[in-house]
Amino acid sequence: MSVRYPASFLVVLVTMAFSGLCSRSAGQVAPREAKQWVMPRTPDGHPDLQGNWTNKTITPFERAEGQGPVFSWDQVATLEGRADARVQRGAQASDPSRPPPRAGRSTGGYNNVYIDRGDRVAIVHGEPRSSLLTHPSDGRRPPFTHTGEQRIADYRAFRRQFGTYDNPENRPLGERCIMSFGSSAGPPMIPNSFYNNNYTIV
């Protein structure tokens, strides 16, 4: 007695067999060798830095006295753990029944939605650096020269001849939304431990 199979069953059987052959063939193809990354360059040969960047980090600008150039991994875990805990505290819901703040205190302006100070230590060549400043070798900012101190004094004397709000030009560029406020405006562009640490280079 002959056994008959419906046409649909034969179609499925042939399809499965063909798929198996294709899978085996695909598995036998040698993988392509990974291409070595090449730094993109501008037409004049300089490194092409176009793109979106951030320099937010909890690594301090200056190194603490007595601290070596590299954090231990235990120190990294402590610092990053504190940063994570701060974010978690800031994300907690506010108590609607809490009492009002004391007179003269800030009623609150920014919360975690607006703040992006960073939560990780900067890693360079696999090492967690203890400061962004690397020269001088102690990672600490040298004192101002006499010329530098005089320039600061001259600037402050110039500013004192104007009232705080006499002219819009007297207000900081960050307040006028012309540049970012603080150190992130640059040059050099240094993280300000608050926000606006993102850049688009075109």
XYZ file of C-alpha atoms in Angstrom:
202
model
C 0.000 0.000 0.000
C 1.440 3.386 -0.966
C 1.340 6.343 1.399
C 0.281 9.687 -0.002
C 1.356 13.015 1.530
C -0.435 16.264 0.951
C 1.332 18.729 -1.332
C 1.685 21.256 1.492
C 3.682 18.739 3.547
C 6.107 18.161 0.666
C 6.590 21.912 0.227
C 7.484 22.287 3.910
C 9.872 19.322 3.756
C 11.735 20.684 0.726
C 11.929 24.140 2.275
C 13.429 22.767 5.486
C 16.008 20.737 3.605
C 17.023 23.732 1.499
C 17.295 25.927 4.586
C 19.578 23.395 6.222
C 21.873 23.400 3.211
C 21.996 27.185 3.218
C 22.773 27.268 6.926
C 25.644 24.820 6.565
C 27.011 26.760 3.609
C 26.809 30.032 5.501
C 28.565 28.485 8.477
C 31.457 27.394 6.274
C 32.199 30.934 5.046
C 35.406 32.235 6.575
C 34.820 35.294 8.775
C 36.109 38.580 7.445
C 39.202 39.933 9.056
C 38.532 42.940 11.275
C 39.765 46.104 9.634
C 42.184 48.207 11.611
C 40.626 51.497 12.698
C 41.986 54.520 10.905
C 41.597 57.987 12.378
C 39.436 60.167 10.123
C 41.182 63.291 8.925
C 40.159 66.602 7.410
C 41.225 67.519 3.848
C 44.240 69.384 5.257
C 45.395 66.331 7.213
C 44.334 67.252 10.746
C 42.334 64.786 12.900
C 38.625 65.115 12.135
C 36.931 65.677 15.489
C 33.440 66.304 14.140
C 30.699 64.730 16.210
C 29.051 64.842 19.617
C 31.298 64.793 22.662
C 31.077 65.063 26.433
C 33.727 65.715 29.058
C 31.566 65.196 32.127
C 33.413 63.317 34.839
C 33.785 63.189 38.597
C 37.558 63.260 38.249
C 38.695 66.503 39.911
C 40.577 69.158 37.968
C 43.378 69.267 40.537
C 44.904 66.349 42.376
C 44.501 66.159 46.132
C 47.716 66.761 48.056
C 49.551 63.500 48.603
C 47.472 61.658 46.000
C 49.343 59.849 43.249
C 48.442 60.271 39.574
C 46.178 57.197 39.588
C 43.282 56.223 41.853
C 43.118 52.724 43.274
C 40.115 50.731 42.113
C 38.777 50.840 45.673
C 38.868 54.633 45.510
C 37.075 54.521 42.164
C 34.348 52.301 43.611
C 33.874 54.715 46.523
C 33.714 57.831 44.340
C 31.388 56.314 41.762
C 29.227 54.787 44.487
C 28.746 58.235 46.027
C 27.816 59.661 42.641
C 25.271 56.892 42.035
C 23.784 57.375 45.510
C 23.445 61.118 44.889
C 21.522 60.445 41.681
C 19.258 57.979 43.466
C 18.524 60.491 46.232
C 17.748 63.171 43.689
C 15.355 60.858 41.852
C 13.203 60.185 44.910
C 9.693 61.582 44.876
C 9.163 64.749 46.914
C 6.971 64.566 49.980
C 3.939 66.800 49.305
C 3.380 67.156 53.066
C 6.872 68.446 53.834
C 7.139 71.831 55.584
C 8.223 74.892 53.585
C 11.929 75.794 53.539
C 13.215 78.195 56.152
C 13.094 81.905 55.324
C 16.094 83.039 53.372
C 16.870 79.568 52.042
C 16.652 78.562 48.405
C 13.288 77.116 47.467
C 14.921 74.952 44.818
C 15.784 75.751 41.243
C 17.378 72.724 39.615
C 16.811 69.050 40.190
C 18.266 65.895 38.681
C 16.409 66.466 35.417
C 18.691 69.410 34.661
C 21.950 68.380 36.321
C 24.481 66.193 34.526
C 27.750 66.495 36.417
C 29.012 63.041 35.499
C 29.165 59.848 37.514
C 32.360 58.102 36.412
C 36.089 58.583 36.893
C 38.106 59.376 33.764
C 40.021 56.338 32.492
C 43.138 56.968 30.380
C 45.075 54.010 28.978
C 43.225 51.750 31.386
C 44.173 53.826 34.432
C 41.697 55.769 36.598
C 43.263 59.225 36.715
C 43.118 61.240 39.931
C 43.107 64.639 38.206
C 42.482 66.176 34.813
C 45.583 68.321 35.254
C 48.724 66.327 34.470
C 51.358 69.063 34.192
C 53.036 69.978 36.535
C 53.676 66.411 37.574
C 51.971 66.869 40.955
C 48.680 67.499 39.154
C 48.142 70.815 40.946
C 47.618 74.236 39.431
C 50.651 76.476 39.935
C 50.154 79.894 41.567
C 49.446 82.916 39.394
C 52.408 84.905 38.195
C 52.661 88.576 39.136
C 51.491 89.462 35.623
C 48.488 87.175 35.951
C 47.522 88.647 39.315
C 47.782 92.157 37.866
C 45.510 91.272 34.963
C 42.872 89.982 37.380
C 43.145 93.137 39.501
C 42.822 95.360 36.417
C 39.733 93.485 35.269
C 38.050 93.794 38.656
C 38.843 97.511 38.809
C 37.319 97.976 35.359
C 34.146 96.159 36.402
C 33.701 98.239 39.546
C 32.971 101.396 37.558
C 29.657 99.915 36.381
C 26.536 99.020 38.282
C 25.700 95.332 38.313
C 22.752 95.762 35.951
C 23.620 99.024 34.159
C 23.948 97.374 30.759
C 23.289 93.903 29.365
C 26.942 93.799 28.330
C 27.868 93.818 32.019
C 26.225 90.472 32.553
C 28.198 87.250 32.040
C 28.105 85.597 28.622
C 26.606 82.468 30.163
C 23.751 84.447 31.686
C 23.075 85.971 28.258
C 23.115 82.477 26.673
C 25.940 83.446 24.320
C 28.335 80.869 25.727
C 28.120 78.258 28.427
C 28.788 79.557 31.899
C 31.829 78.652 33.909
C 34.739 76.497 32.870
C 32.877 74.457 30.250
C 32.828 77.483 27.909
C 36.609 77.354 27.509
C 39.197 77.637 26.348
C 40.180 75.219 27.663
C 36.841 73.445 28.013
C 36.892 71.952 31.512
C 33.956 70.100 33.133
C 32.031 72.403 35.462
C 30.563 69.689 37.735
C 27.033 70.883 37.058
C 25.784 70.711 33.457
C 26.426 71.911 29.884
C 29.355 69.532 29.460
C 28.247 68.347 26.010
C 29.635 69.638 22.725
C 28.925 69.316 19.028
C 31.937 69.889 16.786
C 31.158 70.620 13.126
